[in-house]
Short mmCIF file of C-alpha atoms in Angstrom, two decimals:
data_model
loop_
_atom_site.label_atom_id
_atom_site.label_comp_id
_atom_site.label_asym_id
_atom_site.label_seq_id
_atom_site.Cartn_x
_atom_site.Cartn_y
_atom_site.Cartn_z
CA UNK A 1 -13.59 -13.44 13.15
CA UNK A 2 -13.68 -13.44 9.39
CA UNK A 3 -13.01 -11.02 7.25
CA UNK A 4 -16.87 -9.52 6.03
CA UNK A 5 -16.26 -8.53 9.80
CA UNK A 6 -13.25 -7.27 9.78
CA UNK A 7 -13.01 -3.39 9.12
CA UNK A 8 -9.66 -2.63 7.37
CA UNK A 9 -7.95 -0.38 4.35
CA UNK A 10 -5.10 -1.09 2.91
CA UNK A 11 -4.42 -4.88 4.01
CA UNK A 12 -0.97 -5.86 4.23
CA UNK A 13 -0.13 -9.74 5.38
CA UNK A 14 2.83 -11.06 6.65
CA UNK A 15 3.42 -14.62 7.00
CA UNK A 16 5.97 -15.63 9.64
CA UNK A 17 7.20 -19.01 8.94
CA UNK A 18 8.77 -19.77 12.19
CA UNK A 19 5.12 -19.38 14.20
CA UNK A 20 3.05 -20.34 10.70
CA UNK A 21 1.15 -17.25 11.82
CA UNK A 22 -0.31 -14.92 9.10
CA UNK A 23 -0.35 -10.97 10.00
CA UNK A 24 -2.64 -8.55 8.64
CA UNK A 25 -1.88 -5.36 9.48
CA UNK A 26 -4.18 -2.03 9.13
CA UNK A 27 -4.89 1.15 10.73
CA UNK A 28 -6.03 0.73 14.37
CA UNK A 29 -10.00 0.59 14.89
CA UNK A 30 -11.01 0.73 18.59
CA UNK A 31 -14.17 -0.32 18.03
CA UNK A 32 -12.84 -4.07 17.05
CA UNK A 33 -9.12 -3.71 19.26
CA UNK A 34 -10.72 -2.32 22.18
CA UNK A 35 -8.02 -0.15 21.79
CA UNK A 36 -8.43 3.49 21.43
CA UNK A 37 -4.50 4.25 20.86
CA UNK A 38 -3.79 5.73 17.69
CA UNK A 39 -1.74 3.51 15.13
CA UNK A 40 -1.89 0.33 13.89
CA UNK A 41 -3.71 -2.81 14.83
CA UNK A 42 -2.59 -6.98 13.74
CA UNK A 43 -5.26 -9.46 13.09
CA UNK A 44 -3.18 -12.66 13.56
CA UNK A 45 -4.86 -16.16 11.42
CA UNK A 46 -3.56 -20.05 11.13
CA UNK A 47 -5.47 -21.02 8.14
CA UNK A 48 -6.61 -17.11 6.79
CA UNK A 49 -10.09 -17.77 7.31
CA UNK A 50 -11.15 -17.65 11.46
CA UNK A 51 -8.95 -14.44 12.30
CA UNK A 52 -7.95 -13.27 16.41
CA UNK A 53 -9.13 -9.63 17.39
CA UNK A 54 -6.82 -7.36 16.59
CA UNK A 55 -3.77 -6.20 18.86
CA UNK A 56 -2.29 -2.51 18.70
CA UNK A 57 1.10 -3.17 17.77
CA UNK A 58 2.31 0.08 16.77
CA UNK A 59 1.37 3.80 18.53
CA UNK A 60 1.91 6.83 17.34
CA UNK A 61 4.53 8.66 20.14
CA UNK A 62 4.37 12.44 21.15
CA UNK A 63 7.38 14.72 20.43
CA UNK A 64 7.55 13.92 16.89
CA UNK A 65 7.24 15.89 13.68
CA UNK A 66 3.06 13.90 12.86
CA UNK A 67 0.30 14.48 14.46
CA UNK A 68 -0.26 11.77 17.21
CA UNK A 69 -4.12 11.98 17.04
CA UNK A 70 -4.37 11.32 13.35
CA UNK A 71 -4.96 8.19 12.07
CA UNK A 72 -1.82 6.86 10.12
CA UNK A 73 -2.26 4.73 6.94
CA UNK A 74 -1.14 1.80 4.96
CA UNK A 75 0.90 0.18 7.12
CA UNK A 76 3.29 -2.66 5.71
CA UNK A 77 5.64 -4.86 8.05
CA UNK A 78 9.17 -6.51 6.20
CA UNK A 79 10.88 -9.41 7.61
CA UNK A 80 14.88 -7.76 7.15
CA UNK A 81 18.00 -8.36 8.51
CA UNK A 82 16.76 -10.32 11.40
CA UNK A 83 14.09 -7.65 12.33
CA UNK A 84 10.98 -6.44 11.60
CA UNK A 85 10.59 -2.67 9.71
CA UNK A 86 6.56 -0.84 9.91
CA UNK A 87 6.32 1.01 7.14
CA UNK A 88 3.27 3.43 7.80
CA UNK A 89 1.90 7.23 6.80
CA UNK A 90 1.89 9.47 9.26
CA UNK A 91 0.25 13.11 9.09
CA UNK A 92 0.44 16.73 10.65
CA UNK A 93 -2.25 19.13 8.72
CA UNK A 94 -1.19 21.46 10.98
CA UNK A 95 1.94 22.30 9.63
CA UNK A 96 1.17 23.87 6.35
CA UNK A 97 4.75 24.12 3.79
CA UNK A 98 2.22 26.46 1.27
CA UNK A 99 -1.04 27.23 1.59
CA UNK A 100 -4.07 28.47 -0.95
CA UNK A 101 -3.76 30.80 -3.13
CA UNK A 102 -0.27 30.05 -3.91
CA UNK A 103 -1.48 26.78 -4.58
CA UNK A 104 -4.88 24.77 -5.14
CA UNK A 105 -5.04 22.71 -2.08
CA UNK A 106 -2.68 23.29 1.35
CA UNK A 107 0.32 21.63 1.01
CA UNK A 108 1.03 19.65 4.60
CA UNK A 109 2.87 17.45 6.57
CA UNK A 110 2.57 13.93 5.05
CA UNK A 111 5.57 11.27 4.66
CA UNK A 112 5.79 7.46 5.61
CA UNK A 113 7.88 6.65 8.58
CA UNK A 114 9.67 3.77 9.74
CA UNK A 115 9.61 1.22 12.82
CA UNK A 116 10.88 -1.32 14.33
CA UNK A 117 10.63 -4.37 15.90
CA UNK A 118 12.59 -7.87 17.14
CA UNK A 119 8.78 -9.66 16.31
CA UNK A 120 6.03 -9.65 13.98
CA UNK A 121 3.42 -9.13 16.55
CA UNK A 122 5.48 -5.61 17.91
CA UNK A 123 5.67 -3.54 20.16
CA UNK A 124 6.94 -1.52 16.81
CA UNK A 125 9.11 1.74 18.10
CA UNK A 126 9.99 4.87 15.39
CA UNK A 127 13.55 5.01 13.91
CA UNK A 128 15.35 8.21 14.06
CA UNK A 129 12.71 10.04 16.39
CA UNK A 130 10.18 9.12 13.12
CA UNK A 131 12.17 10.83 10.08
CA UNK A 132 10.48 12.01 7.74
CA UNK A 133 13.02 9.79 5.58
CA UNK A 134 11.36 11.85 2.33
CA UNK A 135 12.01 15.68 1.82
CA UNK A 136 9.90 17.30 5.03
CA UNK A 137 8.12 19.30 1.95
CA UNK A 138 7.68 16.18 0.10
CA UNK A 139 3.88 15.20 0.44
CA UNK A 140 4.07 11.25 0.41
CA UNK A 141 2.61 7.98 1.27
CA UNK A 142 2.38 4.17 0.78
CA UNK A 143 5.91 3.46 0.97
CA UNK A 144 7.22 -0.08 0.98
CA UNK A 145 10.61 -1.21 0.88
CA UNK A 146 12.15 -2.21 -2.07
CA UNK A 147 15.84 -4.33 -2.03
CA UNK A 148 17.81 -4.10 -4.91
CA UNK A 149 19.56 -7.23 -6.84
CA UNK A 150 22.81 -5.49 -5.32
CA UNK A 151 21.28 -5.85 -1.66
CA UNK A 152 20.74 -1.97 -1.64
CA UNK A 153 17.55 -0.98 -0.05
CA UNK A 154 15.04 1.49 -0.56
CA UNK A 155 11.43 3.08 0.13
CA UNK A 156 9.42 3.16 -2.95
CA UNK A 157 6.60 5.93 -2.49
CA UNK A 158 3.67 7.51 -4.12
CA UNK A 159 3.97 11.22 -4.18
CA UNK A 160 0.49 12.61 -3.40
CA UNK A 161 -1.94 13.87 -6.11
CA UNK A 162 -2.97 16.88 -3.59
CA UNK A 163 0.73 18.26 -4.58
CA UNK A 164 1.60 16.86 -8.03
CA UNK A 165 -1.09 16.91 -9.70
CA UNK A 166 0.07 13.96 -11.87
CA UNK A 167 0.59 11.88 -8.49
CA UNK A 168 4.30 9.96 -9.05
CA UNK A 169 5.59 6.84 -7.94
CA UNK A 170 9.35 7.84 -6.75
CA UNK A 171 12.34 6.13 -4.77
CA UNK A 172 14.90 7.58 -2.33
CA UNK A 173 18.20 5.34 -1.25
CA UNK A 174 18.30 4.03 2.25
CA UNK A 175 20.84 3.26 4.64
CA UNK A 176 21.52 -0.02 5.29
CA UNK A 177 19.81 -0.43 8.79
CA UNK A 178 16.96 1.52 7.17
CA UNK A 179 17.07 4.22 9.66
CA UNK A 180 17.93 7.20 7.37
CA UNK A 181 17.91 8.06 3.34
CA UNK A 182 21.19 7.62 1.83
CA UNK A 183 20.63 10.02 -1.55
CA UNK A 184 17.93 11.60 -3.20
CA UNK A 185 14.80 10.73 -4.35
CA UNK A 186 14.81 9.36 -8.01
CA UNK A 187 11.43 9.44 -10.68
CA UNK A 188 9.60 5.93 -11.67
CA UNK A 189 6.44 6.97 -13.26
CA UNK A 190 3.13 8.99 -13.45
CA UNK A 191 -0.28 8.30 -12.85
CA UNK A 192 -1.12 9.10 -16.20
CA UNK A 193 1.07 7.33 -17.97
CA UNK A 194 -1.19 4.36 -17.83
CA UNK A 195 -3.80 3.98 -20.64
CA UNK A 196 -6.64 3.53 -19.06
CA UNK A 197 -6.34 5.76 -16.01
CA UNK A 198 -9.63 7.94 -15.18
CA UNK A 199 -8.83 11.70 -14.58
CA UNK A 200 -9.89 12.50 -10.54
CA UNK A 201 -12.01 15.75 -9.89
CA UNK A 202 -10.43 17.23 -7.18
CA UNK A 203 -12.40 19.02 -4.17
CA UNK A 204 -13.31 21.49 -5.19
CA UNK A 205 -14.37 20.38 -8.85
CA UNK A 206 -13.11 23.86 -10.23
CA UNK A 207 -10.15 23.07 -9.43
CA UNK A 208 -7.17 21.63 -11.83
CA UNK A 209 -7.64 17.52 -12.87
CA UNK A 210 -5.65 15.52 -11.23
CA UNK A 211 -4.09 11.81 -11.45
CA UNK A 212 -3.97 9.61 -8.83
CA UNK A 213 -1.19 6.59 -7.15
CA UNK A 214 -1.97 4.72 -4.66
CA UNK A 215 -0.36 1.11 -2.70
CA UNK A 216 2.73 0.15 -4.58
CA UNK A 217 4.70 -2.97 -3.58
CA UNK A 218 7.26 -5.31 -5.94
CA UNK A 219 7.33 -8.53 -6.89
CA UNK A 220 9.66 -10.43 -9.26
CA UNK A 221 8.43 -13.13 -11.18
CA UNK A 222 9.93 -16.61 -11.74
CA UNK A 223 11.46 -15.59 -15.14
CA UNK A 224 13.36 -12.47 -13.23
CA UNK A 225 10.82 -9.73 -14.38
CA UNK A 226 10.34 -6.80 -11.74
CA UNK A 227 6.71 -6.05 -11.55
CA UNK A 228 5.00 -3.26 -9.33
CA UNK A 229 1.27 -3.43 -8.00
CA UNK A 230 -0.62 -0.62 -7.33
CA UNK A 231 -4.04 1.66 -7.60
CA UNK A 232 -5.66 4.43 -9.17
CA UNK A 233 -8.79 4.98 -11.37
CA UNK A 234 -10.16 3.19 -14.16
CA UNK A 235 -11.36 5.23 -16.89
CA UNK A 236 -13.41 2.19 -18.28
CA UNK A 237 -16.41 2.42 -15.89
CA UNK A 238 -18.35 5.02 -16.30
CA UNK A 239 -17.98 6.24 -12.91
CA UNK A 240 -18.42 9.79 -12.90
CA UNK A 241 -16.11 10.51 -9.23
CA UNK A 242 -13.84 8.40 -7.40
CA UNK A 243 -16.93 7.28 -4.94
CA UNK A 244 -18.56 5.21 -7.72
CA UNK A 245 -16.63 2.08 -8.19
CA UNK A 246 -13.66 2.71 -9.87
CA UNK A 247 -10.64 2.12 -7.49
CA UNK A 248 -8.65 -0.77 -9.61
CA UNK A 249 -5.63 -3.05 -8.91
CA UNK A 250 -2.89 -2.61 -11.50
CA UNK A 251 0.43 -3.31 -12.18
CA UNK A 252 3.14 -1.97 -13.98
CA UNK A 253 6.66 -4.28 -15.08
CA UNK A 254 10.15 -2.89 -15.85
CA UNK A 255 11.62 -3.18 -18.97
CA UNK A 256 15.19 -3.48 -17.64
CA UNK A 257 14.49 -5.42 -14.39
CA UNK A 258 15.84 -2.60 -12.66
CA UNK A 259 13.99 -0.07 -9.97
CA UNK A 260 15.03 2.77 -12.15
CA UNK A 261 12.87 1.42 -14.78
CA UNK A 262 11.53 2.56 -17.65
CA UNK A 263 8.44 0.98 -16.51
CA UNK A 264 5.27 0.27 -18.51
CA UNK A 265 1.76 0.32 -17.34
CA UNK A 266 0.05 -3.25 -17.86
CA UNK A 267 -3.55 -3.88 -18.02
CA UNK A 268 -5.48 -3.76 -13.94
CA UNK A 269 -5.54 -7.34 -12.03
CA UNK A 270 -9.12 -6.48 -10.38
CA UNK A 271 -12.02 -3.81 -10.82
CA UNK A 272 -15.24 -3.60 -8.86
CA UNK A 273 -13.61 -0.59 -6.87
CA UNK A 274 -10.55 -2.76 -5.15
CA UNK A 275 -7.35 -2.13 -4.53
CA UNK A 276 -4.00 -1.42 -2.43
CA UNK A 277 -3.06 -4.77 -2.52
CA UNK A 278 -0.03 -7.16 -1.83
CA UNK A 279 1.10 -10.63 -2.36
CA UNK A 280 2.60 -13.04 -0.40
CA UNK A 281 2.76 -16.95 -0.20
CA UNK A 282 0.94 -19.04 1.73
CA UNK A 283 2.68 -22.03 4.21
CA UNK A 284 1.89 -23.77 1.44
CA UNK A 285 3.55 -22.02 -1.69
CA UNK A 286 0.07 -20.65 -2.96
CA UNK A 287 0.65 -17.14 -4.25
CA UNK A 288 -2.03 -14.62 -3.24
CA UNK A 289 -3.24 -11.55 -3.13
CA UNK A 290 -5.59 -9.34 -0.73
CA UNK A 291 -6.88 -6.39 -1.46
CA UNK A 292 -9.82 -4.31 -0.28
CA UNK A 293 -13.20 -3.64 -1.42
CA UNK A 294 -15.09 -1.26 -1.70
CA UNK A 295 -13.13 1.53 -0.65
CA UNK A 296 -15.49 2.93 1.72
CA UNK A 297 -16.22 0.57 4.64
CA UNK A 298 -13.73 -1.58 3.09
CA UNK A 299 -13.31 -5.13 3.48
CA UNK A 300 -10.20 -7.68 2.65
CA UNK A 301 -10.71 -10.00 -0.31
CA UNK A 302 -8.43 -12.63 -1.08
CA UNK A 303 -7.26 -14.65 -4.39
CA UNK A 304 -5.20 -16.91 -6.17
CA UNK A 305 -2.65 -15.93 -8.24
CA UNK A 306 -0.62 -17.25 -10.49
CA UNK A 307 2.69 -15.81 -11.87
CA UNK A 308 3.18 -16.30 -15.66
CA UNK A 309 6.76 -15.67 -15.74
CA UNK A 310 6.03 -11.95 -17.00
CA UNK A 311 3.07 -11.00 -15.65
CA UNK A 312 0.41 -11.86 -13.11
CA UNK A 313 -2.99 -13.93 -13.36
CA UNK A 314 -5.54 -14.08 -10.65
CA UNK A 315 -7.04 -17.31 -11.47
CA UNK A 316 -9.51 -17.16 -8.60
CA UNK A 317 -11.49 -15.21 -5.93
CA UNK A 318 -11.28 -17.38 -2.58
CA UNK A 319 -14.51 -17.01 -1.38
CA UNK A 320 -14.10 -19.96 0.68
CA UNK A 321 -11.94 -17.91 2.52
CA UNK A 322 -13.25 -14.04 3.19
CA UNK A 323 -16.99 -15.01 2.95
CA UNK A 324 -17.34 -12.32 0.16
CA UNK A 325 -18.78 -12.27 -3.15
CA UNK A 326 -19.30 -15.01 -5.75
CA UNK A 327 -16.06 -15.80 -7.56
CA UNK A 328 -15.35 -13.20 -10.23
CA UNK A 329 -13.59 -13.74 -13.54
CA UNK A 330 -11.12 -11.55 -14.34
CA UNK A 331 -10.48 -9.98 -17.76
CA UNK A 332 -6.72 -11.16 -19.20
CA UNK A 333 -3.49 -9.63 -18.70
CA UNK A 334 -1.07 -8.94 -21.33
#
């Protein structure tokens, strides 16, 4: 397989050194796993261009607090402490913490869990009977986990738009086997806090604007900077709704190197309605990033990156690679 025919949101690769296997993980598809289990599938590559059929490698169990029939999202998979940690969403709108007209939309279930494993390729099992490891009233997603210069990890969050409004990125202290929270959440920054970000029309449109974050994950640059990717809308196309093209890949950097921040909103990596991305490092040492595109009947694109020592560059689209579109040149990055 290659990737224009490989159905996936939110792409997240691992790559396992000890196999020189690359993962990418996403929400389970049965029509390309064969699988109709509800979690998360692994599309397993040698060279990231001819990809395996997916495997299930993670399934949602009954008895917990989600909803084992609904899809989960944004899955991630860390290489810590000798083991392997999925980080995915998982939802119940069934259980409803405040519903309309107390509030503009119903405020549900929603919260990344964790999961473990002794490989990359699963099975993946739920820590602590699947959390939530956020406030149960909390409405979250797209956590990743974040280790701290003094070896102190985290899960780094978005909190949804649906219940702020002015969707957050936020952090909450974890044990050290990952398998509770060890505090309480702390504030990084809002969605509108970034220059360009496009205000989101909610459903339905009378209904209060709203700011949107999406996909975060860290990275810290050769010259010690702490940087942060992730999504929301780009005011600069003249979109007129969030199903016209203007999904983005940004990134924001720290001032102090430090989680806690302050951190300041940088100018998007890649338009043309991509984003959730990651990076990781080829076998090789290439740094890269994939991302998907378009957001509806998404795809994975991949590209070259290179890191300036306080900031990011992509220098090229690999089309050699995902079979996609002609390169692209990317406006500069302060």
């Amino acid at each position: 397989m290659h990737m224009p025919d490989m159905p996936l949101h939110d792409p997240f690769i691992l790559a396992h050194e000890p196999t020189k296997t690359y993962y990418l993980y996403t929400t389970n598809s049965p029509r390309v796993s064969g699988d109709r289990s509800v979690g998360t599938m692994a599309y397993t590559s040698r060279d990231l261009k001819n990809w395996d059929r997916p495997k299930v490698v993670f399934k949602i169990p009954q008895g917990t607090w989600a909803d084992p029939t609904t899809r989960p999202w944004a899955p991630e998979v860390h290489a810590y402490k000798g083991k392997f940690y999925l980080f995915t969403t998982l939802h119940n709108n069934k259980k409803v913490y405040v519903a309309p007209p107390a509030v503009w939309y119903p405020q549900t279930a929603r919260s990344t869990v964790i999961a473990e494993s002794d490989s990359p390729a699963g099975p993946f099992k739920l820590m602590s009977n699947g959390g939530p490891w956020t406030p149960p009233e909390f409405m979250t997603l797209d956590g990743t986990l974040f280790v701290d210069q003094a070896d102190k990890p985290w899960m780094v969050y978005a909190h949804e738009w649906v219940q702020k409004l002015d969707g957050t990125m936020e952090a909450i202290p974890l044990t050290d086997d990952l398998s509770a929270a060890a505090g309480d959440p702390i504030h990084l920054f809002r969605a509108s806090e970034a220059p360009w970000v496009k205000t989101e029309k909610p459903r339905p449109t009378t209904k209060p604007t709203v700011y949107v974050t999406d996909g975060c994950q860290f990275y810290r640059t050769k010259d010690g900077k702490l940087l942060m990717l992730w999504s929301s809308y780009d005011q600069l196309l003249k979109a007129p709704n969030r199903d016209a093209g203007s999904y983005v890949q940004t990134v924001a950097r720290s001032t102090t190197g430090d989680l806690a921040g302050p951190w300041e909103q940088l100018q998007p990596l890649v338009h043309q309605d991509s984003g959730h991305g990651m990076l990781f490092r080829t076998f090789e040492g290439q740094l890269m990033l994939v991302l998907h595109r378009p957001f509806h009947n998404a795809r994975g694109k991949l590209y070259e990156v290179e890191d300036t020592g306080d900031n990011l560059k992509v220098v090229r689209q690999r089309t050699d690679l995902d079979g996609g579109d002609p390169p692209v040149t990317q406006p500069a990055s302060r």
